[in-house]
Amino acid sequence: MKSFSLHHFVLLFLLGAISWSCDSAKKEGEHEGMKYIVRERGDGEQINDSSIVQVQMKVFNSADSLLQETYSEEIPALVNLRDSNNRKMPLVEILSRGRVGDSVTIFTQSDSIYQGQNAMSRPPFIPVGSLIRQEFRIVKGYTMEGYKEVQEQIKAKQMKMQQEYMEKMQKQQMEMQRQADSAAQVQVGYIENTYFAEKGIKNFKKTESGLFYTIDKKGKQDINAGDKVKVHYEGTLLETGEKFDSSFDRGEPIEFPIGVGQVIQGWDEGIPLIGRGGKGTLYIPSNLGYGARGSQGAIPPNAMLVFKVEVMEDVTKAEKGE
């Protein structure tokens, strides 16, 4: 997926920052505060508003470090000057006066790019007041037929890259799930055989998923998926007993639809087991909680959780579809 971000970066500098006059009689000059050097004059066809060209580019910071380049990218950077929207961009002032094969270096004040809202996105390797050096070359021109053929090739490459990216993400997710399931097996055993024994808890129940719960007051077992419930709760980390959240402290229960993924899986499964009007405690292994990522710093990765819950009598039943 690197190509997509690179293409955006190139457009930022080529289309948003560069505007200069390419007088063929000049080798170097300055335009609106930006200096340029024509390193090499090409001997290819003259560029005009009906041209379609491929551009290669390298971008360096003031320390001469290469920031981005297009030469190693599989997808070429093409500019269609026949497009009226493209002709409105400063890049046209470069291409319409040059030739295929031209090589030009442009020095742009970084402050002209990283200003206003963009100032916050200035990276540390581009200091305030520094110059950015952009070296680009007009590689070749295309006929409309050739352009359409390359566009099809680009489309096919992008689809392939996207497919490869999705497959990579799927493999990573599968591996994360495998690790989560493995950790959950250990956690379930710990909760059942160690934690409950140390706490003297004997009246617990266990579901097939590995959720444990105890009931202090049995509620009505009429909560179904989609029903909107109100729940008071106190959440603590199972291993340390540290409290990380409590609606009791705020004096107001939370309200949410059950069984539709708006809360963690341990709640979606456990709240109906406590029942409407019921009170109890949920003991949740990490795979039914916040998993390997944790949540907002308060809940560490792979944390086992304990929730004391009180389900309100007031339940709004889900509307039945026709």
Coordinates of N, CA and C in Angstrom, one line a residue, residues 94-280:
I94 N 4.8 23.9 -15.9 CA 6.1 23.2 -16.1 C 6.0 22.4 -17.4
L95 N 5.0 21.5 -17.5 CA 5.0 20.5 -18.6 C 4.7 21.2 -19.9
S96 N 3.8 22.2 -20.0 CA 3.4 22.7 -21.3 C 4.5 23.5 -22.0
R97 N 5.6 23.8 -21.2 CA 6.7 24.6 -21.8 C 8.0 23.8 -22.0
G98 N 8.0 22.5 -21.5 CA 9.2 21.7 -21.6 C 9.1 20.7 -22.7
R99 N 10.0 19.7 -22.6 CA 10.0 18.6 -23.5 C 10.2 17.3 -22.8
V100 N 9.8 16.2 -23.4 CA 10.1 14.9 -22.8 C 11.6 14.7 -22.7
G101 N 12.0 14.3 -21.5 CA 13.4 14.2 -21.2 C 14.0 15.3 -20.4
D102 N 13.2 16.4 -20.2 CA 13.7 17.4 -19.3 C 13.9 16.9 -17.9
S103 N 15.0 17.4 -17.2 CA 15.3 17.1 -15.8 C 15.4 18.5 -15.1
V104 N 14.7 18.7 -14.1 CA 14.6 20.0 -13.4 C 14.7 19.8 -11.9
T105 N 15.4 20.7 -11.2 CA 15.5 20.7 -9.8 C 14.8 22.0 -9.3
I106 N 13.9 21.8 -8.3 CA 13.2 23.0 -7.8 C 13.4 23.0 -6.3
F107 N 13.7 24.2 -5.7 CA 13.9 24.4 -4.3 C 12.7 25.2 -3.8
T108 N 12.0 24.5 -2.9 CA 10.8 25.1 -2.3 C 10.9 25.4 -0.9
Q109 N 10.5 26.5 -0.4 CA 10.5 26.8 1.0 C 9.5 25.9 1.7
S110 N 10.0 25.2 2.7 CA 9.1 24.3 3.4 C 8.0 25.0 4.1
D111 N 8.3 26.3 4.5 CA 7.2 27.0 5.3 C 6.0 27.4 4.4
S112 N 6.2 27.4 3.1 CA 5.1 27.6 2.2 C 4.1 26.5 2.1
I113 N 4.6 25.3 2.5 CA 3.8 24.1 2.5 C 3.2 23.8 3.9
Y114 N 4.0 23.9 4.9 CA 3.6 23.6 6.3 C 3.2 25.0 7.0
Q115 N 2.1 25.5 6.6 CA 1.6 26.7 7.1 C 0.1 26.5 7.4
G116 N -0.5 27.4 8.3 CA -1.9 27.3 8.6 C -2.2 25.9 9.3
Q117 N -3.2 25.2 8.9 CA -3.5 24.0 9.5 C -2.5 22.9 9.2
N118 N -1.7 23.0 8.1 CA -0.7 22.1 7.8 C 0.5 22.2 8.7
A119 N 0.6 23.3 9.5 CA 1.8 23.5 10.3 C 1.9 22.4 11.4
M120 N 0.8 21.9 11.8 CA 0.8 20.8 12.8 C 1.4 19.5 12.3
S121 N 1.3 19.3 11.0 CA 1.8 18.0 10.4 C 3.2 18.1 10.0
R122 N 3.9 19.2 10.3 CA 5.3 19.3 9.9 C 6.2 18.2 10.6
P123 N 6.8 17.3 9.8 CA 7.7 16.3 10.5 C 9.0 16.9 11.0
P124 N 9.6 16.2 12.0 CA 10.8 16.8 12.5 C 12.0 16.9 11.6
F125 N 12.0 16.0 10.5 CA 13.1 16.0 9.6 C 13.0 17.1 8.5
I126 N 11.9 18.0 8.6 CA 11.8 19.2 7.8 C 11.7 20.4 8.7
P127 N 12.9 21.0 9.1 CA 12.9 22.1 10.0 C 12.2 23.3 9.5
V128 N 11.8 24.2 10.4 CA 11.2 25.5 10.0 C 12.3 26.3 9.3
G129 N 11.9 26.9 8.2 CA 12.9 27.8 7.4 C 13.7 27.0 6.4
S130 N 13.6 25.7 6.4 CA 14.4 24.9 5.5 C 13.9 24.8 4.1
L131 N 14.7 24.4 3.1 CA 14.3 24.2 1.8 C 14.1 22.7 1.5
I132 N 13.1 22.4 0.6 CA 12.9 21.1 0.1 C 13.3 21.0 -1.4
R133 N 14.2 20.1 -1.7 CA 14.7 19.9 -3.0 C 13.9 18.8 -3.8
Q134 N 13.4 19.2 -4.9 CA 12.6 18.3 -5.7 C 13.2 18.1 -7.1
E135 N 13.6 16.9 -7.4 CA 14.2 16.6 -8.7 C 13.2 15.7 -9.5
F136 N 12.8 16.2 -10.6 CA 11.9 15.4 -11.4 C 12.4 15.4 -12.9
R137 N 11.9 14.4 -13.5 CA 12.2 14.2 -15.0 C 10.9 13.8 -15.7
I138 N 10.7 14.4 -16.8 CA 9.6 14.0 -17.7 C 10.1 12.8 -18.5
V139 N 9.6 11.6 -18.2 CA 10.1 10.4 -18.7 C 9.7 10.1 -20.1
K140 N 8.4 10.2 -20.4 CA 7.9 9.8 -21.7 C 6.6 10.4 -22.0
G141 N 6.2 10.4 -23.2 CA 4.9 10.8 -23.6 C 4.0 9.7 -24.0
Y142 N 2.7 9.8 -24.0 CA 1.8 8.7 -24.3 C 0.8 9.3 -25.3
T143 N 0.4 8.4 -26.3 CA -0.8 8.6 -27.0 C -2.0 8.3 -26.2
M144 N -3.2 8.7 -26.6 CA -4.4 8.4 -25.8 C -4.6 6.9 -25.7
E145 N -4.3 6.2 -26.8 CA -4.4 4.7 -26.8 C -3.4 4.1 -25.8
G146 N -2.2 4.6 -25.8 CA -1.2 4.1 -24.9 C -1.5 4.4 -23.5
Y147 N -2.1 5.6 -23.3 CA -2.5 6.1 -21.9 C -3.6 5.1 -21.4
K148 N -4.6 4.8 -22.2 CA -5.7 4.0 -21.8 C -5.2 2.6 -21.4
E149 N -4.2 2.1 -22.2 CA -3.6 0.8 -22.0 C -2.9 0.8 -20.6
V150 N -2.1 1.8 -20.4 CA -1.4 1.9 -19.1 C -2.4 2.1 -17.9
Q151 N -3.4 2.8 -18.1 CA -4.4 3.0 -17.1 C -5.0 1.6 -16.7
E152 N -5.3 0.8 -17.7 CA -5.8 -0.6 -17.4 C -4.8 -1.4 -16.6
Q153 N -3.5 -1.2 -17.0 CA -2.4 -2.0 -16.3 C -2.3 -1.5 -14.9
I154 N -2.4 -0.1 -14.7 CA -2.4 0.4 -13.3 C -3.6 -0.1 -12.5
K155 N -4.7 -0.1 -13.1 CA -5.9 -0.6 -12.4 C -5.7 -2.1 -12.0
A156 N -5.2 -2.9 -12.9 CA -4.9 -4.3 -12.5 C -3.9 -4.4 -11.4
K157 N -2.8 -3.6 -11.5 CA -1.8 -3.7 -10.4 C -2.4 -3.2 -9.1
Q158 N -3.2 -2.2 -9.1 CA -3.8 -1.7 -7.9 C -4.8 -2.7 -7.2
M159 N -5.5 -3.4 -8.1 CA -6.4 -4.5 -7.6 C -5.6 -5.6 -7.0
K160 N -4.4 -6.0 -7.7 CA -3.6 -7.0 -7.1 C -3.0 -6.6 -5.8
M161 N -2.5 -5.4 -5.7 CA -1.9 -4.9 -4.5 C -2.9 -4.8 -3.4
Q162 N -4.2 -4.4 -3.7 CA -5.2 -4.4 -2.7 C -5.5 -5.8 -2.2
Q163 N -5.6 -6.8 -3.2 CA -5.9 -8.2 -2.8 C -4.8 -8.7 -1.9
E164 N -3.5 -8.4 -2.3 CA -2.4 -8.9 -1.5 C -2.4 -8.3 -0.1
Y165 N -2.8 -7.0 0.0 CA -2.9 -6.3 1.3 C -4.0 -6.9 2.1
M166 N -5.1 -7.2 1.5 CA -6.3 -7.8 2.3 C -5.9 -9.2 2.8
E167 N -5.2 -10.0 1.9 CA -4.7 -11.3 2.3 C -3.8 -11.2 3.5
K168 N -2.9 -10.2 3.4 CA -1.9 -10.0 4.5 C -2.6 -9.7 5.8
M169 N -3.6 -8.8 5.7 CA -4.4 -8.4 6.9 C -5.1 -9.6 7.5
Q170 N -5.7 -10.4 6.6 CA -6.5 -11.5 7.0 C -5.6 -12.5 7.8
K171 N -4.4 -12.7 7.2 CA -3.4 -13.6 7.9 C -3.1 -13.1 9.3
Q172 N -2.8 -11.8 9.3 CA -2.5 -11.2 10.6 C -3.6 -11.3 11.6
Q173 N -4.9 -11.1 11.1 CA -6.0 -11.2 12.0 C -6.2 -12.7 12.5
M174 N -6.0 -13.6 11.6 CA -6.1 -15.0 11.9 C -5.0 -15.4 13.0
E175 N -3.8 -14.9 12.8 CA -2.8 -15.1 13.8 C -3.1 -14.5 15.1
M176 N -3.6 -13.3 15.1 CA -4.0 -12.6 16.3 C -5.1 -13.4 17.0
Q177 N -6.1 -13.9 16.2 CA -7.2 -14.7 16.8 C -6.6 -16.0 17.4
R178 N -5.7 -16.6 16.7 CA -5.1 -17.8 17.3 C -4.4 -17.6 18.6
Q179 N -3.7 -16.5 18.6 CA -3.0 -16.1 19.9 C -4.0 -15.8 21.0
A180 N -5.1 -15.1 20.6 CA -6.1 -14.7 21.6 C -6.8 -16.0 22.1
D181 N -7.1 -16.9 21.2 CA -7.7 -18.2 21.7 C -6.8 -19.0 22.6
S182 N -5.5 -19.0 22.2 CA -4.6 -19.7 23.1 C -4.5 -19.0 24.5
A183 N -4.4 -17.7 24.5 CA -4.4 -17.0 25.8 C -5.6 -17.2 26.5
A184 N -6.8 -17.2 25.8 CA -8.1 -17.4 26.5 C -8.1 -18.8 27.2
Q185 N -7.6 -19.8 26.6 CA -7.6 -21.1 27.2 C -6.9 -21.1 28.5
V186 N -5.7 -20.4 28.5 CA -4.9 -20.3 29.8 C -5.7 -19.5 30.8
Q187 N -6.3 -18.4 30.3 CA -7.1 -17.6 31.3 C -8.3 -18.2 31.9
V188 N -9.0 -19.0 31.0 CA -10.2 -19.7 31.5 C -9.8 -20.7 32.6
G189 N -8.7 -21.4 32.4 CA -8.2 -22.3 33.4 C -7.8 -21.6 34.7
Y190 N -7.1 -20.5 34.5 CA -6.7 -19.7 35.7 C -7.9 -19.2 36.5
I191 N -8.9 -18.7 35.8 CA -10.1 -18.2 36.5 C -10.8 -19.3 37.3
E192 N -10.9 -20.4 36.6 CA -11.7 -21.5 37.2 C -10.9 -22.3 38.3
N193 N -9.6 -22.5 38.1 CA -8.9 -23.3 39.0 C -8.1 -22.6 40.0
T194 N -7.7 -21.3 39.8 CA -6.9 -20.6 40.7 C -7.6 -19.4 41.3
Y195 N -8.2 -18.6 40.5 CA -8.8 -17.3 41.0 C -10.0 -17.7 41.9
F196 N -10.9 -18.5 41.4 CA -12.1 -18.8 42.2 C -11.7 -19.6 43.5
A197 N -10.7 -20.4 43.4 CA -10.2 -21.1 44.6 C -9.6 -20.1 45.6
E198 N -8.8 -19.2 45.2 CA -8.3 -18.2 46.1 C -9.3 -17.3 46.7
K199 N -10.4 -17.0 45.9 CA -11.4 -16.1 46.4 C -12.5 -16.8 47.1
G200 N -12.5 -18.1 47.1 CA -13.5 -18.9 47.8 C -14.8 -18.9 47.0
I201 N -14.8 -18.7 45.7 CA -16.1 -18.6 45.0 C -16.4 -20.0 44.4
K202 N -17.6 -20.4 44.8 CA -18.0 -21.8 44.4 C -19.2 -21.9 43.6
N203 N -20.1 -20.8 43.7 CA -21.4 -20.9 43.1 C -21.4 -20.3 41.7
F204 N -20.2 -20.4 40.9 CA -20.1 -19.8 39.6 C -20.7 -20.8 38.6
K205 N -21.0 -20.2 37.4 CA -21.4 -21.0 36.2 C -20.5 -20.6 35.1
K206 N -20.4 -21.5 34.2 CA -19.5 -21.3 33.0 C -20.2 -21.6 31.7
T207 N -20.1 -20.7 30.7 CA -20.7 -21.0 29.4 C -19.7 -21.6 28.5
E208 N -20.2 -22.1 27.4 CA -19.3 -22.8 26.4 C -18.2 -21.9 25.9
S209 N -18.4 -20.5 25.8 CA -17.4 -19.6 25.3 C -16.3 -19.4 26.3
G210 N -16.5 -19.7 27.6 CA -15.5 -19.5 28.6 C -15.9 -18.3 29.5
L211 N -17.1 -17.8 29.4 CA -17.5 -16.8 30.3 C -18.0 -17.4 31.6
F212 N -17.6 -16.8 32.7 CA -18.0 -17.2 34.0 C -19.0 -16.1 34.6
Y213 N -19.9 -16.6 35.4 CA -20.8 -15.6 36.1 C -21.4 -16.2 37.3
T214 N -21.7 -15.3 38.2 CA -22.4 -15.7 39.5 C -23.7 -14.8 39.5
I215 N -24.7 -15.3 40.1 CA -26.0 -14.5 40.2 C -26.3 -14.3 41.7
D216 N -26.4 -13.0 42.1 CA -26.9 -12.6 43.4 C -28.4 -12.5 43.5
K217 N -29.0 -12.1 42.4 CA -30.4 -12.0 42.3 C -30.8 -12.3 40.9
K218 N -31.6 -13.4 40.8 CA -31.9 -13.9 39.5 C -33.0 -13.0 38.8
G219 N -32.7 -12.6 37.6 CA -33.6 -11.7 36.9 C -34.5 -12.5 35.9
K220 N -35.4 -11.8 35.3 CA -36.3 -12.5 34.3 C -35.5 -12.8 33.0
Q221 N -35.6 -14.0 32.5 CA -34.8 -14.4 31.4 C -35.6 -14.1 30.1
D222 N -35.9 -12.8 29.8 CA -36.7 -12.5 28.7 C -36.0 -11.4 27.8
I223 N -34.7 -11.3 28.0 CA -33.9 -10.3 27.2 C -33.4 -10.9 25.9
N224 N -33.7 -10.4 24.8 CA -33.4 -10.9 23.5 C -32.5 -10.0 22.7
A225 N -31.8 -10.5 21.7 CA -30.9 -9.6 20.9 C -31.7 -8.5 20.3
G226 N -31.2 -7.3 20.4 CA -31.8 -6.1 19.9 C -32.6 -5.3 21.0
D227 N -32.9 -6.0 22.1 CA -33.6 -5.2 23.2 C -32.6 -4.2 23.8
K228 N -33.2 -3.1 24.1 CA -32.4 -2.0 24.7 C -32.5 -2.1 26.3
V229 N -31.3 -2.3 26.9 CA -31.2 -2.5 28.3 C -30.5 -1.4 29.0
K230 N -30.8 -1.2 30.3 CA -30.0 -0.3 31.2 C -29.3 -1.1 32.2
V231 N -28.0 -0.8 32.4 CA -27.2 -1.6 33.3 C -26.3 -0.7 34.1
H232 N -26.3 -0.9 35.5 CA -25.4 -0.3 36.4 C -24.2 -1.3 36.5
Y233 N -23.0 -0.8 36.6 CA -21.8 -1.7 36.6 C -20.7 -1.1 37.4
E234 N -19.8 -2.0 37.8 CA -18.5 -1.6 38.3 C -17.5 -2.6 37.7
G235 N -16.5 -2.0 37.0 CA -15.5 -2.9 36.3 C -14.1 -2.8 37.0
T236 N -13.5 -4.0 37.2 CA -12.2 -4.1 37.8 C -11.4 -5.1 37.0
L237 N -10.1 -4.9 37.2 CA -9.1 -5.9 36.5 C -9.0 -7.1 37.4
L238 N -9.2 -8.3 36.9 CA -9.3 -9.5 37.6 C -8.1 -9.8 38.4
E239 N -6.9 -9.5 37.8 CA -5.6 -9.9 38.5 C -5.2 -8.9 39.6
T240 N -5.6 -7.7 39.5 CA -5.2 -6.7 40.5 C -6.3 -6.2 41.3
G241 N -7.5 -6.3 40.9 CA -8.6 -5.8 41.6 C -8.8 -4.3 41.4
E242 N -8.0 -3.7 40.5 CA -8.1 -2.2 40.3 C -9.4 -1.8 39.6
K243 N -10.1 -0.9 40.1 CA -11.3 -0.4 39.4 C -10.9 0.5 38.3
F244 N -11.5 0.3 37.1 CA -11.3 1.2 36.0 C -12.5 2.0 35.5
D245 N -13.7 1.6 36.0 CA -14.9 2.3 35.6 C -16.0 1.9 36.5
S246 N -17.0 2.8 36.6 CA -18.2 2.5 37.4 C -19.3 3.5 37.1
S247 N -20.4 2.9 36.7 CA -21.6 3.8 36.5 C -22.3 4.1 37.9
F248 N -22.0 3.2 38.9 CA -22.5 3.5 40.2 C -21.9 4.8 40.7
D249 N -20.7 5.0 40.5 CA -20.0 6.3 40.9 C -20.6 7.5 40.2
R250 N -21.0 7.3 39.0 CA -21.6 8.4 38.2 C -23.1 8.6 38.5
G251 N -23.7 7.6 39.1 CA -25.1 7.7 39.5 C -26.1 7.5 38.3
E252 N -25.6 6.9 37.2 CA -26.5 6.8 36.1 C -26.1 5.5 35.3
P253 N -27.1 4.6 35.1 CA -26.7 3.4 34.3 C -26.5 3.7 32.8
I254 N -25.8 2.8 32.1 CA -25.7 3.0 30.7 C -26.8 2.2 30.0
E255 N -27.1 2.7 28.8 CA -28.2 2.1 28.0 C -27.7 1.7 26.6
F256 N -28.0 0.5 26.2 CA -27.5 0.0 24.9 C -28.3 -1.2 24.4
P257 N -28.3 -1.4 23.1 CA -29.0 -2.6 22.6 C -28.1 -3.9 22.8
I258 N -28.7 -4.9 23.3 CA -27.9 -6.1 23.6 C -27.8 -7.0 22.4
G259 N -26.7 -7.7 22.3 CA -26.5 -8.7 21.3 C -26.2 -8.2 19.9
V260 N -25.8 -7.0 19.7 CA -25.6 -6.4 18.4 C -24.1 -5.9 18.3
G261 N -23.3 -6.2 19.2 CA -21.9 -5.8 19.1 C -21.5 -4.4 19.6
Q262 N -22.4 -3.7 20.2 CA -22.1 -2.4 20.7 C -21.3 -2.4 22.0
V263 N -21.3 -3.6 22.7 CA -20.5 -3.8 23.9 C -19.7 -5.0 23.7
I264 N -18.8 -5.3 24.7 CA -17.9 -6.4 24.5 C -18.7 -7.7 24.5
Q265 N -18.1 -8.8 24.0 CA -18.9 -10.0 23.8 C -19.3 -10.6 25.2
G266 N -18.5 -10.4 26.2 CA -18.8 -10.9 27.5 C -20.1 -10.3 28.1
W267 N -20.3 -9.1 27.7 CA -21.6 -8.4 28.1 C -22.8 -8.9 27.3
D268 N -22.5 -8.9 26.0 CA -23.6 -9.4 25.1 C -24.1 -10.8 25.5
E269 N -23.2 -11.6 25.9 CA -23.6 -12.9 26.4 C -24.1 -13.0 27.8
G270 N -23.4 -12.2 28.7 CA -23.7 -12.3 30.1 C -24.9 -11.6 30.6
I271 N -25.2 -10.4 30.1 CA -26.3 -9.6 30.6 C -27.6 -10.4 30.5
P272 N -28.0 -11.0 29.4 CA -29.2 -11.8 29.4 C -29.2 -13.0 30.4
L273 N -28.0 -13.5 30.8 CA -28.0 -14.6 31.7 C -28.2 -14.0 33.1
I274 N -27.8 -12.8 33.4 CA -28.2 -12.2 34.7 C -29.7 -11.9 34.7
G275 N -30.2 -11.4 33.6 CA -31.6 -11.3 33.5 C -32.1 -9.9 33.9
R276 N -33.3 -9.5 33.4 CA -33.9 -8.2 33.7 C -34.3 -8.2 35.2
G277 N -33.8 -7.1 35.8 CA -34.0 -6.9 37.2 C -33.0 -7.7 38.1
G278 N -32.0 -8.4 37.5 CA -31.1 -9.3 38.2 C -29.8 -8.5 38.6
K279 N -29.1 -9.2 39.5 CA -27.8 -8.7 39.9 C -26.8 -9.9 39.9
G280 N -25.6 -9.6 39.5 CA -24.6 -10.6 39.5 C -23.2 -10.1 39.1

